[in-house]
mmCIF file of C-alpha atoms in Angstrom:
data_model
loop_
_atom_site.group_PDB
_atom_site.id
_atom_site.type_symbol
_atom_site.label_atom_id
_atom_site.label_comp_id
_atom_site.label_asym_id
_atom_site.label_seq_id
_atom_site.Cartn_x
_atom_site.Cartn_y
_atom_site.Cartn_z
ATOM 1 C CA MET A 1 -27.866 14.471 0.749
ATOM 2 C CA LYS A 2 -25.147 11.932 1.431
ATOM 3 C CA LYS A 3 -25.575 9.571 4.345
ATOM 4 C CA SER A 4 -23.284 9.902 7.345
ATOM 5 C CA LYS A 5 -21.429 6.609 7.417
ATOM 6 C CA LYS A 6 -17.911 6.355 8.769
ATOM 7 C CA VAL A 7 -15.624 4.330 6.532
ATOM 8 C CA LEU A 8 -12.022 3.152 6.847
ATOM 9 C CA ILE A 9 -10.146 2.629 3.566
ATOM 10 C CA THR A 10 -6.708 0.998 3.561
ATOM 11 C CA SER A 11 -4.207 -0.041 0.936
ATOM 12 C CA GLY A 12 -0.807 -1.714 0.944
ATOM 13 C CA CYS A 13 1.030 -4.958 0.278
ATOM 14 C CA SER A 14 1.070 -8.165 2.335
ATOM 15 C CA PHE A 15 1.624 -6.178 5.550
ATOM 16 C CA SER A 16 -1.850 -4.719 4.910
ATOM 17 C CA GLU A 17 -3.570 -7.760 3.425
ATOM 18 C CA THR A 18 -6.628 -8.899 5.380
ATOM 19 C CA ILE A 19 -7.383 -12.264 3.775
ATOM 20 C CA LYS A 20 -5.581 -14.677 6.090
ATOM 21 C CA GLU A 21 -4.210 -12.643 9.002
ATOM 22 C CA LYS A 22 -5.450 -9.900 11.299
ATOM 23 C CA THR A 23 -3.187 -7.134 10.077
ATOM 24 C CA TRP A 24 -3.257 -3.486 11.161
ATOM 25 C CA PRO A 25 -6.277 -2.527 8.945
ATOM 26 C CA LEU A 26 -8.533 -4.997 10.759
ATOM 27 C CA TRP A 27 -7.197 -4.009 14.174
ATOM 28 C CA LEU A 28 -7.718 -0.346 13.317
ATOM 29 C CA GLU A 29 -11.257 -0.975 12.113
ATOM 30 C CA GLU A 30 -11.945 -2.660 15.449
ATOM 31 C CA LYS A 31 -10.311 0.087 17.540
ATOM 32 C CA LEU A 32 -12.274 2.782 15.688
ATOM 33 C CA ASP A 33 -15.461 0.762 16.226
ATOM 34 C CA LEU A 34 -16.416 0.960 12.559
ATOM 35 C CA LYS A 35 -18.866 -1.249 10.745
ATOM 36 C CA THR A 36 -17.483 -0.527 7.293
ATOM 37 C CA GLY A 37 -13.928 -1.172 6.153
ATOM 38 C CA ILE A 38 -12.606 -1.311 2.590
ATOM 39 C CA HIS A 39 -9.224 -3.021 2.601
ATOM 40 C CA THR A 40 -7.359 -3.366 -0.688
ATOM 41 C CA GLY A 41 -3.997 -4.627 0.556
ATOM 42 C CA LEU A 42 -2.588 -7.443 -1.540
ATOM 43 C CA GLY A 43 0.597 -9.419 -1.178
ATOM 44 C CA CYS A 44 3.373 -8.551 -3.645
ATOM 45 C CA GLN A 45 1.648 -5.578 -5.236
ATOM 46 C CA GLY A 46 3.673 -2.433 -5.789
ATOM 47 C CA ASN A 47 3.022 1.208 -5.106
ATOM 48 C CA GLY A 48 1.293 1.857 -8.403
ATOM 49 C CA MET A 49 -1.422 -0.633 -7.509
ATOM 50 C CA ILE A 50 -1.556 0.594 -3.930
ATOM 51 C CA ALA A 51 -2.154 4.153 -5.147
ATOM 52 C CA ARG A 52 -4.720 3.240 -7.787
ATOM 53 C CA LYS A 53 -6.755 1.099 -5.416
ATOM 54 C CA ALA A 54 -6.773 3.802 -2.746
ATOM 55 C CA ILE A 55 -7.941 6.517 -5.138
ATOM 56 C CA HIS A 56 -10.579 4.280 -6.717
ATOM 57 C CA SER A 57 -11.949 3.249 -3.314
ATOM 58 C CA VAL A 58 -12.203 6.832 -2.064
ATOM 59 C CA HIS A 59 -13.779 7.948 -5.342
ATOM 60 C CA GLU A 60 -16.500 5.328 -5.025
ATOM 61 C CA VAL A 61 -17.147 5.949 -1.327
ATOM 62 C CA LEU A 62 -17.443 9.717 -1.868
ATOM 63 C CA LYS A 63 -20.523 9.004 -3.973
ATOM 64 C CA TYR A 64 -22.481 8.117 -0.843
ATOM 65 C CA THR A 65 -20.442 9.300 2.143
ATOM 66 C CA ASN A 66 -19.219 12.706 3.275
ATOM 67 C CA ALA A 67 -15.476 13.280 3.077
ATOM 68 C CA ASN A 68 -15.201 13.992 6.805
ATOM 69 C CA ASP A 69 -16.546 10.506 7.538
ATOM 70 C CA ILE A 70 -13.685 8.798 5.683
ATOM 71 C CA THR A 71 -10.303 7.786 7.099
ATOM 72 C CA VAL A 72 -7.611 6.484 4.751
ATOM 73 C CA GLY A 73 -4.501 4.546 5.791
ATOM 74 C CA ILE A 74 -1.813 3.606 3.280
ATOM 75 C CA MET A 75 1.327 1.543 3.867
ATOM 76 C CA TRP A 76 3.708 1.887 0.922
ATOM 77 C CA SER A 77 5.695 -1.087 -0.328
ATOM 78 C CA GLY A 78 9.000 -1.743 -2.091
ATOM 79 C CA PRO A 79 9.778 0.553 -5.049
ATOM 80 C CA ASN A 80 11.145 -2.429 -6.978
ATOM 81 C CA ARG A 81 7.656 -3.909 -7.378
ATOM 82 C CA HIS A 82 5.894 -3.008 -10.603
ATOM 83 C CA GLU A 83 2.786 -3.647 -12.674
ATOM 84 C CA GLN A 84 1.420 -3.208 -16.175
ATOM 85 C CA TYR A 85 -2.127 -3.030 -17.421
ATOM 86 C CA SER A 86 -2.836 -5.482 -20.225
ATOM 87 C CA MET A 87 -5.871 -5.709 -22.479
ATOM 88 C CA HIS A 88 -5.004 -9.299 -23.285
ATOM 89 C CA ASP A 89 -7.418 -11.976 -22.177
ATOM 90 C CA PRO A 90 -6.301 -13.197 -18.708
ATOM 91 C CA SER A 91 -5.553 -16.613 -20.167
ATOM 92 C CA PHE A 92 -2.769 -15.010 -22.227
ATOM 93 C CA VAL A 93 -0.824 -14.029 -19.116
ATOM 94 C CA SER A 94 1.777 -16.488 -17.879
ATOM 95 C CA LYS A 95 0.512 -18.932 -15.317
ATOM 96 C CA ASN A 96 1.633 -18.229 -11.786
ATOM 97 C CA ILE A 97 4.679 -20.431 -11.229
ATOM 98 C CA ASP A 98 6.110 -18.423 -8.341
ATOM 99 C CA GLY A 99 3.531 -19.241 -5.679
ATOM 100 C CA TRP A 100 2.992 -15.632 -4.642
ATOM 101 C CA GLN A 101 0.127 -14.011 -6.481
ATOM 102 C CA ILE A 102 -2.530 -14.641 -9.108
ATOM 103 C CA ASN A 103 -2.041 -12.627 -12.285
ATOM 104 C CA PRO A 104 -3.642 -10.568 -13.643
ATOM 105 C CA VAL A 105 -5.618 -8.740 -10.937
ATOM 106 C CA SER A 106 -8.317 -6.101 -11.203
ATOM 107 C CA PHE A 107 -10.200 -3.796 -8.842
ATOM 108 C CA VAL A 108 -12.921 -2.271 -11.014
ATOM 109 C CA ASN A 109 -16.215 -3.815 -12.063
ATOM 110 C CA ASN A 110 -16.609 -5.451 -15.468
ATOM 111 C CA ASP A 111 -12.892 -5.444 -16.225
ATOM 112 C CA ARG A 112 -12.194 -8.249 -18.657
ATOM 113 C CA ALA A 113 -8.429 -7.714 -18.547
ATOM 114 C CA GLY A 114 -6.297 -6.633 -15.611
ATOM 115 C CA TRP A 115 -2.988 -5.640 -14.063
ATOM 116 C CA ILE A 116 0.023 -7.950 -14.316
ATOM 117 C CA ILE A 117 2.088 -7.691 -11.142
ATOM 118 C CA TYR A 118 5.880 -7.917 -11.442
ATOM 119 C CA ASN A 119 8.428 -8.798 -8.781
ATOM 120 C CA GLY A 120 12.157 -9.041 -9.395
ATOM 121 C CA ASN A 121 12.596 -12.674 -8.388
ATOM 122 C CA TRP A 122 9.555 -14.022 -10.263
ATOM 123 C CA LYS A 123 10.047 -16.448 -13.135
ATOM 124 C CA ILE A 124 7.017 -15.574 -15.280
ATOM 125 C CA ARG A 125 8.112 -14.208 -18.669
ATOM 126 C CA GLU A 126 6.546 -10.782 -18.102
ATOM 127 C CA ALA A 127 8.581 -10.204 -14.937
ATOM 128 C CA LYS A 128 11.805 -11.620 -16.400
ATOM 129 C CA ASN A 129 11.529 -9.334 -19.455
ATOM 130 C CA TYR A 130 10.690 -6.275 -17.365
ATOM 131 C CA TYR A 131 13.600 -6.624 -14.983
ATOM 132 C CA ARG A 132 15.995 -7.526 -17.754
ATOM 133 C CA TYR A 133 15.188 -4.715 -20.183
ATOM 134 C CA ILE A 134 13.293 -1.958 -18.361
ATOM 135 C CA TYR A 135 13.889 -1.951 -14.599
ATOM 136 C CA ASP A 136 15.954 0.891 -13.146
ATOM 137 C CA VAL A 137 16.394 1.687 -9.464
ATOM 138 C CA VAL A 138 16.100 5.464 -9.887
ATOM 139 C CA TYR A 139 13.031 5.175 -12.109
ATOM 140 C CA SER A 140 11.446 2.878 -9.541
ATOM 141 C CA GLN A 141 11.991 5.441 -6.794
ATOM 142 C CA ILE A 142 10.634 8.223 -8.996
ATOM 143 C CA LEU A 143 7.446 6.236 -9.579
ATOM 144 C CA THR A 144 7.024 5.529 -5.865
ATOM 145 C CA LEU A 145 7.402 9.191 -4.922
ATOM 146 C CA GLU A 146 5.016 10.260 -7.681
ATOM 147 C CA ASN A 147 2.451 7.745 -6.434
ATOM 148 C CA ILE A 148 2.730 9.086 -2.895
ATOM 149 C CA ILE A 149 2.322 12.663 -4.126
ATOM 150 C CA ARG A 150 -0.697 11.974 -6.308
ATOM 151 C CA VAL A 151 -2.553 10.106 -3.561
ATOM 152 C CA GLN A 152 -1.639 12.781 -1.037
ATOM 153 C CA ASN A 153 -2.849 15.561 -3.376
ATOM 154 C CA TYR A 154 -6.048 13.677 -4.217
ATOM 155 C CA LEU A 155 -6.939 13.186 -0.552
ATOM 156 C CA LYS A 156 -6.157 16.812 0.299
ATOM 157 C CA LEU A 157 -8.243 18.011 -2.658
ATOM 158 C CA HIS A 158 -11.259 16.159 -1.273
ATOM 159 C CA SER A 159 -10.489 16.990 2.393
ATOM 160 C CA VAL A 160 -10.177 13.333 3.371
ATOM 161 C CA LYS A 161 -8.390 12.483 6.606
ATOM 162 C CA TYR A 162 -5.444 10.168 6.043
ATOM 163 C CA PHE A 163 -2.165 8.798 7.294
ATOM 164 C CA MET A 164 0.683 7.030 5.533
ATOM 165 C CA SER A 165 3.554 4.771 6.465
ATOM 166 C CA VAL A 166 5.918 2.244 4.889
ATOM 167 C CA TYR A 167 6.192 -1.472 5.425
ATOM 168 C CA MET A 168 10.007 -1.269 5.711
ATOM 169 C CA ASP A 169 12.413 1.640 5.861
ATOM 170 C CA GLU A 170 13.866 0.651 2.464
ATOM 171 C CA VAL A 171 10.878 2.255 0.720
ATOM 172 C CA LEU A 172 12.158 5.815 1.161
ATOM 173 C CA LYS A 173 15.844 5.180 1.766
ATOM 174 C CA PHE A 174 17.225 5.831 -1.721
ATOM 175 C CA ARG A 175 17.737 9.581 -2.228
ATOM 176 C CA ASP A 176 21.080 9.880 -3.993
ATOM 177 C CA ASN A 177 19.913 11.233 -7.340
ATOM 178 C CA PRO A 178 19.022 14.797 -8.390
ATOM 179 C CA ASN A 179 15.789 13.623 -10.034
ATOM 180 C CA LEU A 180 14.414 12.756 -6.605
ATOM 181 C CA ASP A 181 14.992 16.007 -4.723
ATOM 182 C CA HIS A 182 11.964 17.973 -5.949
ATOM 183 C CA LEU A 183 9.721 14.941 -5.405
ATOM 184 C CA TYR A 184 10.776 14.422 -1.801
ATOM 185 C CA GLU A 185 10.177 18.131 -1.183
ATOM 186 C CA GLN A 186 6.528 17.764 -2.248
ATOM 187 C CA ILE A 187 5.685 14.982 0.212
ATOM 188 C CA ASP A 188 3.935 16.012 3.426
ATOM 189 C CA PHE A 189 5.795 13.856 5.911
ATOM 190 C CA ASN A 190 3.658 15.269 8.713
ATOM 191 C CA GLN A 191 1.048 12.799 7.496
ATOM 192 C CA PHE A 192 3.404 9.834 7.946
ATOM 193 C CA LEU A 193 3.439 7.750 11.105
ATOM 194 C CA PRO A 194 6.527 8.607 13.212
ATOM 195 C CA VAL A 195 8.318 5.309 12.569
ATOM 196 C CA GLU A 196 10.924 4.012 10.125
ATOM 197 C CA GLY A 197 8.560 1.260 9.011
ATOM 198 C CA GLU A 198 6.187 -1.244 10.568
ATOM 199 C CA TYR A 199 8.783 -3.999 10.297
ATOM 200 C CA GLU A 200 11.458 -1.977 12.115
ATOM 201 C CA TRP A 201 9.022 -0.799 14.781
ATOM 202 C CA CYS A 202 7.826 -4.353 15.507
ATOM 203 C CA ARG A 203 11.400 -5.613 15.600
ATOM 204 C CA ASP A 204 12.576 -2.930 18.032
ATOM 205 C CA ASN A 205 9.507 -2.361 20.201
ATOM 206 C CA THR A 206 7.855 -5.735 20.768
ATOM 207 C CA SER A 207 8.963 -9.014 22.285
ATOM 208 C CA PHE A 208 6.964 -11.045 19.784
ATOM 209 C CA LYS A 209 8.625 -13.187 17.149
ATOM 210 C CA PHE A 210 7.982 -12.627 13.462
ATOM 211 C CA ASN A 211 6.018 -15.124 11.404
ATOM 212 C CA LYS A 212 7.880 -18.446 11.360
ATOM 213 C CA HIS A 213 7.863 -18.673 7.565
ATOM 214 C CA ASP A 214 9.006 -15.145 6.706
ATOM 215 C CA MET A 215 9.633 -11.705 8.170
ATOM 216 C CA HIS A 216 5.997 -10.595 8.282
ATOM 217 C CA PRO A 217 4.540 -9.245 11.547
ATOM 218 C CA THR A 218 2.208 -11.536 13.456
ATOM 219 C CA ASP A 219 -1.319 -10.630 14.551
ATOM 220 C CA GLU A 220 0.040 -9.589 17.957
ATOM 221 C CA MET A 221 2.616 -7.315 16.354
ATOM 222 C CA HIS A 222 -0.040 -5.696 14.181
ATOM 223 C CA GLU A 223 -2.205 -5.092 17.239
ATOM 224 C CA ALA A 224 0.671 -3.489 19.139
ATOM 225 C CA PHE A 225 1.522 -1.326 16.130
ATOM 226 C CA THR A 226 -2.092 -0.204 15.870
ATOM 227 C CA ASN A 227 -2.430 0.564 19.582
ATOM 228 C CA GLN A 228 0.905 2.261 20.111
ATOM 229 C CA VAL A 229 1.536 3.997 16.779
ATOM 230 C CA ILE A 230 -1.557 4.428 14.613
ATOM 231 C CA MET A 231 -4.169 5.248 17.252
ATOM 232 C CA PRO A 232 -2.064 7.906 19.048
ATOM 233 C CA PHE A 233 -1.311 9.494 15.668
ATOM 234 C CA LEU A 234 -4.997 9.652 14.725
ATOM 235 C CA ASN A 235 -5.878 11.026 18.138
ATOM 236 C CA ARG A 236 -3.355 13.832 17.673
ATOM 237 C CA GLN A 237 -4.884 14.621 14.274
ATOM 238 C CA ASP A 238 -8.284 15.050 15.913
ATOM 239 C CA ASN A 239 -6.999 17.465 18.548
#
């Protein structure tokens, strides 16, 4: 018999990263009074990585915890962020010259290779080649929607409670292509927080100033977002 142990699993980009700042995953863990939180948010990673990490984390936790004891929160990032798995030795990958993220990254045990993260403004050769020869805005949106659908379907299959959101409204803004219609129709938006994005909500509903160095929410903004948006949404799910 599996042990009853409540677990919060979160995934996202820098808005969900828990290394240096107290972002919404840590506030939510505190508000839910949980002792166990698995937070896989990582700055600059795209929706493919966000989806894979979420599914892997839930898969592992289901080995020892009942599905009804798990809560999953996912904050989707920019569709223009990509990744590629490479079997090359990590030393083969270009050194990080952009100051954003270490490449490659991995999230499974005993992985001797890893995922190379790409962002459009990065100067490493892998990113420059990808955005020069492969990148396409429609394809990027297709991948993002497919990632949302597969995570959503996986969580529903295993009866895991979840909610989703986006870090900025740009994530789901592009819809002007016929290849996107059937994908949007498959997404259960009832499971999304009722906001455009965390950035827009913090900008319009708090008096706090964003981080001095960029447009990331501060700890106080994340706390307000958790108290006023996430917690009421979860409470409605329970009733």
